[in-house]
PDB file of C-alpha atoms in Angstrom:
ATOM      1  CA  MET N  16     -23.229  17.558  20.350  1.00  0.00           C
ATOM      2  CA  ILE N  17     -23.571  16.712  16.616  1.00  0.00           C
ATOM      3  CA  PHE N  18     -20.427  15.689  14.751  1.00  0.00           C
ATOM      4  CA  VAL N  19     -20.105  15.945  11.028  1.00  0.00           C
ATOM      5  CA  THR N  20     -17.254  14.453   9.021  1.00  0.00           C
ATOM      6  CA  VAL N  21     -16.814  14.754   5.099  1.00  0.00           C
ATOM      7  CA  GLY N  22     -13.608  12.629   5.139  1.00  0.00           C
ATOM      8  CA  THR N  23     -10.406  13.252   3.222  1.00  0.00           C
ATOM      9  CA  HIS N  24     -11.494  13.004  -0.420  1.00  0.00           C
ATOM     10  CA  GLU N  25      -9.997  15.939  -2.273  1.00  0.00           C
ATOM     11  CA  GLN N  26     -13.205  17.294  -3.765  1.00  0.00           C
ATOM     12  CA  PRO N  27     -15.234  19.757  -1.726  1.00  0.00           C
ATOM     13  CA  PHE N  28     -18.422  18.741   0.093  1.00  0.00           C
ATOM     14  CA  ASN N  29     -19.915  22.284   0.457  1.00  0.00           C
ATOM     15  CA  ARG N  30     -23.301  21.091   0.159  1.00  0.00           C
ATOM     16  CA  LEU N  31     -23.172  19.222   3.411  1.00  0.00           C
ATOM     17  CA  VAL N  32     -21.031  21.592   5.240  1.00  0.00           C
ATOM     18  CA  LYS N  33     -23.059  24.758   4.424  1.00  0.00           C
ATOM     19  CA  TYR N  34     -26.343  23.101   5.031  1.00  0.00           C
ATOM     20  CA  MET N  35     -25.351  22.085   8.578  1.00  0.00           C
ATOM     21  CA  ASP N  36     -23.920  25.488   9.248  1.00  0.00           C
ATOM     22  CA  ASP N  37     -27.234  27.179   7.994  1.00  0.00           C
ATOM     23  CA  LEU N  38     -29.280  24.796  10.266  1.00  0.00           C
ATOM     24  CA  LYS N  39     -27.223  25.926  13.212  1.00  0.00           C
ATOM     25  CA  GLY N  40     -27.368  29.584  12.267  1.00  0.00           C
ATOM     26  CA  LYS N  41     -31.200  29.440  11.948  1.00  0.00           C
ATOM     27  CA  GLY N  42     -31.417  27.985  15.419  1.00  0.00           C
ATOM     28  CA  VAL N  43     -32.817  24.664  14.151  1.00  0.00           C
ATOM     29  CA  LEU N  44     -29.867  22.882  15.824  1.00  0.00           C
ATOM     30  CA  GLU N  45     -29.393  23.949  19.565  1.00  0.00           C
ATOM     31  CA  GLU N  46     -26.618  21.526  20.214  1.00  0.00           C
ATOM     32  CA  GLU N  47     -22.900  22.269  19.544  1.00  0.00           C
ATOM     33  CA  VAL N  48     -22.065  21.308  16.001  1.00  0.00           C
ATOM     34  CA  ILE N  49     -18.618  20.178  15.155  1.00  0.00           C
ATOM     35  CA  ILE N  50     -17.590  19.825  11.495  1.00  0.00           C
ATOM     36  CA  GLN N  51     -14.629  18.316   9.861  1.00  0.00           C
ATOM     37  CA  THR N  52     -14.696  20.039   6.561  1.00  0.00           C
ATOM     38  CA  GLY N  53     -11.925  18.325   4.527  1.00  0.00           C
ATOM     39  CA  PHE N  54     -11.215  20.080   1.275  1.00  0.00           C
ATOM     40  CA  SER N  55     -14.448  22.048   1.370  1.00  0.00           C
ATOM     41  CA  THR N  56     -14.104  25.597   0.426  1.00  0.00           C
ATOM     42  CA  TYR N  57     -17.120  26.752   2.499  1.00  0.00           C
ATOM     43  CA  GLU N  58     -15.995  27.859   5.961  1.00  0.00           C
ATOM     44  CA  PRO N  59     -18.716  27.568   8.592  1.00  0.00           C
ATOM     45  CA  ILE N  60     -19.781  30.638  10.514  1.00  0.00           C
ATOM     46  CA  HIS N  61     -22.016  29.065  13.276  1.00  0.00           C
ATOM     47  CA  CYS N  62     -20.266  25.795  13.839  1.00  0.00           C
ATOM     48  CA  THR N  63     -16.896  24.720  15.295  1.00  0.00           C
ATOM     49  CA  TRP N  64     -14.854  23.343  12.429  1.00  0.00           C
ATOM     50  CA  SER N  65     -11.530  22.060  11.288  1.00  0.00           C
ATOM     51  CA  LYS N  66     -10.400  20.872   7.927  1.00  0.00           C
ATOM     52  CA  PHE N  67      -8.758  17.679   9.257  1.00  0.00           C
ATOM     53  CA  LEU N  68      -8.632  15.954  12.619  1.00  0.00           C
ATOM     54  CA  PRO N  69      -6.368  13.200  13.908  1.00  0.00           C
ATOM     55  CA  TYR N  70      -8.166   9.816  13.735  1.00  0.00           C
ATOM     56  CA  GLN N  71      -8.261   9.457  17.634  1.00  0.00           C
ATOM     57  CA  LYS N  72      -9.976  12.937  17.879  1.00  0.00           C
ATOM     58  CA  MET N  73     -12.430  11.702  15.249  1.00  0.00           C
ATOM     59  CA  THR N  74     -13.332   8.599  17.158  1.00  0.00           C
ATOM     60  CA  GLU N  75     -13.617  10.637  20.400  1.00  0.00           C
ATOM     61  CA  TYR N  76     -16.056  13.069  18.656  1.00  0.00           C
ATOM     62  CA  ALA N  77     -18.070  10.250  17.228  1.00  0.00           C
ATOM     63  CA  ALA N  78     -18.353   8.390  20.434  1.00  0.00           C
ATOM     64  CA  GLY N  79     -19.352  11.464  22.475  1.00  0.00           C
ATOM     65  CA  ALA N  80     -21.841  12.775  19.933  1.00  0.00           C
ATOM     66  CA  HIS N  81     -25.516  12.567  20.096  1.00  0.00           C
ATOM     67  CA  ILE N  82     -25.666  12.393  16.332  1.00  0.00           C
ATOM     68  CA  VAL N  83     -23.100  11.558  13.811  1.00  0.00           C
ATOM     69  CA  VAL N  84     -23.534  12.887  10.206  1.00  0.00           C
ATOM     70  CA  THR N  85     -21.133  11.493   7.682  1.00  0.00           C
ATOM     71  CA  HIS N  86     -20.304  11.308   4.081  1.00  0.00           C
ATOM     72  CA  GLY N  87     -20.688   7.824   2.384  1.00  0.00           C
ATOM     73  CA  GLY N  88     -17.210   6.561   2.798  1.00  0.00           C
ATOM     74  CA  PRO N  89     -17.130   3.098   4.428  1.00  0.00           C
ATOM     75  CA  SER N  90     -14.527   4.002   7.151  1.00  0.00           C
ATOM     76  CA  SER N  91     -16.535   7.175   8.200  1.00  0.00           C
ATOM     77  CA  ILE N  92     -19.708   5.046   8.228  1.00  0.00           C
ATOM     78  CA  PHE N  93     -18.104   2.427  10.413  1.00  0.00           C
ATOM     79  CA  MET N  94     -16.510   4.688  12.938  1.00  0.00           C
ATOM     80  CA  PRO N  95     -19.831   5.768  14.613  1.00  0.00           C
ATOM     81  CA  LEU N  96     -21.266   2.154  14.263  1.00  0.00           C
ATOM     82  CA  GLN N  97     -18.314   0.974  16.351  1.00  0.00           C
ATOM     83  CA  SER N  98     -19.417   3.362  19.151  1.00  0.00           C
ATOM     84  CA  GLY N  99     -22.968   2.044  19.013  1.00  0.00           C
ATOM     85  CA  LYS N 100     -24.189   5.018  17.076  1.00  0.00           C
ATOM     86  CA  ILE N 101     -26.572   5.184  14.180  1.00  0.00           C
ATOM     87  CA  PRO N 102     -25.159   7.624  11.603  1.00  0.00           C
ATOM     88  CA  ILE N 103     -26.961   9.846   9.181  1.00  0.00           C
ATOM     89  CA  VAL N 104     -25.172   9.253   5.979  1.00  0.00           C
ATOM     90  CA  VAL N 105     -25.166  11.868   3.282  1.00  0.00           C
ATOM     91  CA  PRO N 106     -23.297  10.284   0.140  1.00  0.00           C
ATOM     92  CA  ARG N 107     -21.163  12.400  -2.105  1.00  0.00           C
ATOM     93  CA  GLN N 108     -22.645  12.643  -5.544  1.00  0.00           C
ATOM     94  CA  LYS N 109     -20.941  13.123  -8.886  1.00  0.00           C
ATOM     95  CA  LYS N 110     -23.611  15.620 -10.179  1.00  0.00           C
ATOM     96  CA  TYR N 111     -22.528  18.159  -7.452  1.00  0.00           C
ATOM     97  CA  GLY N 112     -18.810  17.678  -8.181  1.00  0.00           C
ATOM     98  CA  GLU N 113     -18.311  15.950  -4.858  1.00  0.00           C
ATOM     99  CA  HIS N 114     -16.910  12.659  -6.207  1.00  0.00           C
ATOM    100  CA  VAL N 115     -15.732  11.114  -9.492  1.00  0.00           C
ATOM    101  CA  ASN N 116     -18.797   8.736  -9.527  1.00  0.00           C
ATOM    102  CA  ASP N 117     -21.758   7.756  -7.286  1.00  0.00           C
ATOM    103  CA  HIS N 118     -20.262   4.823  -5.589  1.00  0.00           C
ATOM    104  CA  GLN N 119     -21.003   6.337  -2.154  1.00  0.00           C
ATOM    105  CA  VAL N 120     -24.801   6.566  -2.921  1.00  0.00           C
ATOM    106  CA  GLU N 121     -24.768   2.870  -3.911  1.00  0.00           C
ATOM    107  CA  PHE N 122     -22.753   1.792  -0.949  1.00  0.00           C
ATOM    108  CA  ALA N 123     -24.851   3.766   1.515  1.00  0.00           C
ATOM    109  CA  LYS N 124     -28.163   2.403  -0.009  1.00  0.00           C
ATOM    110  CA  GLN N 125     -26.874  -1.255  -0.042  1.00  0.00           C
ATOM    111  CA  THR N 126     -25.743  -0.849   3.630  1.00  0.00           C
ATOM    112  CA  ALA N 127     -28.945   0.569   4.824  1.00  0.00           C
ATOM    113  CA  GLN N 128     -30.936  -2.155   2.989  1.00  0.00           C
ATOM    114  CA  ARG N 129     -28.832  -5.098   4.130  1.00  0.00           C
ATOM    115  CA  GLN N 130     -27.865  -3.950   7.673  1.00  0.00           C
ATOM    116  CA  GLY N 131     -30.551  -1.517   8.630  1.00  0.00           C
ATOM    117  CA  ASN N 132     -28.343   0.424  10.958  1.00  0.00           C
ATOM    118  CA  ILE N 133     -27.773   3.666   9.027  1.00  0.00           C
ATOM    119  CA  ILE N 134     -30.101   6.490   7.859  1.00  0.00           C
ATOM    120  CA  VAL N 135     -29.262   7.646   4.412  1.00  0.00           C
ATOM    121  CA  ALA N 136     -30.088  11.190   3.244  1.00  0.00           C
ATOM    122  CA  GLU N 137     -29.132  11.668  -0.524  1.00  0.00           C
ATOM    123  CA  ASP N 138     -30.737  15.122  -0.434  1.00  0.00           C
ATOM    124  CA  VAL N 139     -29.490  17.505   2.112  1.00  0.00           C
ATOM    125  CA  ASP N 140     -33.092  19.054   2.382  1.00  0.00           C
ATOM    126  CA  ALA N 141     -34.136  15.885   4.096  1.00  0.00           C
ATOM    127  CA  LEU N 142     -31.577  16.473   6.970  1.00  0.00           C
ATOM    128  CA  GLU N 143     -33.412  19.019   8.893  1.00  0.00           C
ATOM    129  CA  GLU N 144     -36.332  16.506   9.552  1.00  0.00           C
ATOM    130  CA  LEU N 145     -34.021  13.726  10.209  1.00  0.00           C
ATOM    131  CA  LEU N 146     -31.933  15.675  12.624  1.00  0.00           C
ATOM    132  CA  VAL N 147     -34.937  16.973  14.571  1.00  0.00           C
ATOM    133  CA  ASP N 148     -36.643  13.518  14.775  1.00  0.00           C
ATOM    134  CA  TYR N 149     -33.458  11.592  15.196  1.00  0.00           C
ATOM    135  CA  ASP N 150     -34.311   9.898  18.555  1.00  0.00           C
ATOM    136  CA  ASN N 151     -37.613   8.723  17.417  1.00  0.00           C
ATOM    137  CA  LEU N 152     -36.089   7.369  14.166  1.00  0.00           C
ATOM    138  CA  ILE N 153     -33.353   5.349  15.870  1.00  0.00           C
ATOM    139  CA  ARG N 154     -35.692   3.527  18.452  1.00  0.00           C
ATOM    140  CA  SER N 155     -36.840   0.997  15.823  1.00  0.00           C
ATOM    141  CA  MET N 156     -33.338   0.417  14.533  1.00  0.00           C
ATOM    142  CA  PRO N 157     -30.505  -2.067  15.585  1.00  0.00           C
ATOM    143  CA  SER N 158     -27.985  -0.294  17.605  1.00  0.00           C
ATOM    144  CA  GLY N 159     -24.347  -0.471  16.596  1.00  0.00           C
ATOM    145  CA  LEU N 160     -22.159  -2.926  14.871  1.00  0.00           C
ATOM    146  CA  HIS N 161     -21.099  -6.164  16.468  1.00  0.00           C
ATOM    147  CA  SER N 162     -17.492  -6.921  16.007  1.00  0.00           C
ATOM    148  CA  ASN N 163     -16.334 -10.301  14.642  1.00  0.00           C
ATOM    149  CA  ASN N 164     -12.732  -9.768  15.655  1.00  0.00           C
ATOM    150  CA  ALA N 165     -12.620 -12.368  18.344  1.00  0.00           C
ATOM    151  CA  ALA N 166     -14.140 -15.086  16.180  1.00  0.00           C
ATOM    152  CA  PHE N 167     -11.966 -14.102  13.291  1.00  0.00           C
ATOM    153  CA  ASN N 168      -8.863 -14.266  15.517  1.00  0.00           C
ATOM    154  CA  GLU N 169      -9.810 -17.783  16.917  1.00  0.00           C
ATOM    155  CA  LYS N 170     -10.285 -19.114  13.373  1.00  0.00           C
ATOM    156  CA  PHE N 171      -7.046 -17.515  12.186  1.00  0.00           C
ATOM    157  CA  GLU N 172      -5.146 -19.023  15.125  1.00  0.00           C
ATOM    158  CA  LYS N 173      -6.436 -22.505  14.360  1.00  0.00           C
ATOM    159  CA  ILE N 174      -5.271 -22.127  10.672  1.00  0.00           C
ATOM    160  CA  VAL N 175      -1.753 -21.006  11.935  1.00  0.00           C
ATOM    161  CA  ASP N 176      -1.697 -23.845  14.386  1.00  0.00           C
ATOM    162  CA  GLU N 177      -2.542 -26.333  11.517  1.00  0.00           C
ATOM    163  CA  LEU N 178       0.006 -24.860   9.238  1.00  0.00           C
ATOM    164  CA  TRP N 179       2.876 -24.905  11.911  1.00  0.00           C
ATOM    165  CA  GLY N 180       1.677 -27.738  14.042  1.00  0.00           C
TER     166      GLY N 180
END
């Protein structure tokens, strides 16, 4: 299954939703495609879709997906990483009326450069090749995001102990 999420930003992301639906319609994608469309006005014909999903359902889809395609919002990028997935990130862009500025483009580029654990596709036309060759692409990439929660909690506990001790 391929899971696509465009987040909850109030501007449509028809460019991504329609492209994924077209790939499914042309038979390029044989797997089931589930799309969270948000405020997009395009309604998929060939894919299962819902405007919004509860967070628990989103994480279930991300964890169970073969491929996760997401917009460039940090929470939506981190969600598949926490499940050990390497997402394909298609940042929203101002020039298409998808966001108020290009911060998603910059965030996605910086994350890819620094962490090396996401695939960025600024142009949706690059998606077909990325999706078809996904398994080969991720073989050379780190898998997942390592949580620092335990180390943080240990340090925080020491600080609290020192303050109240």
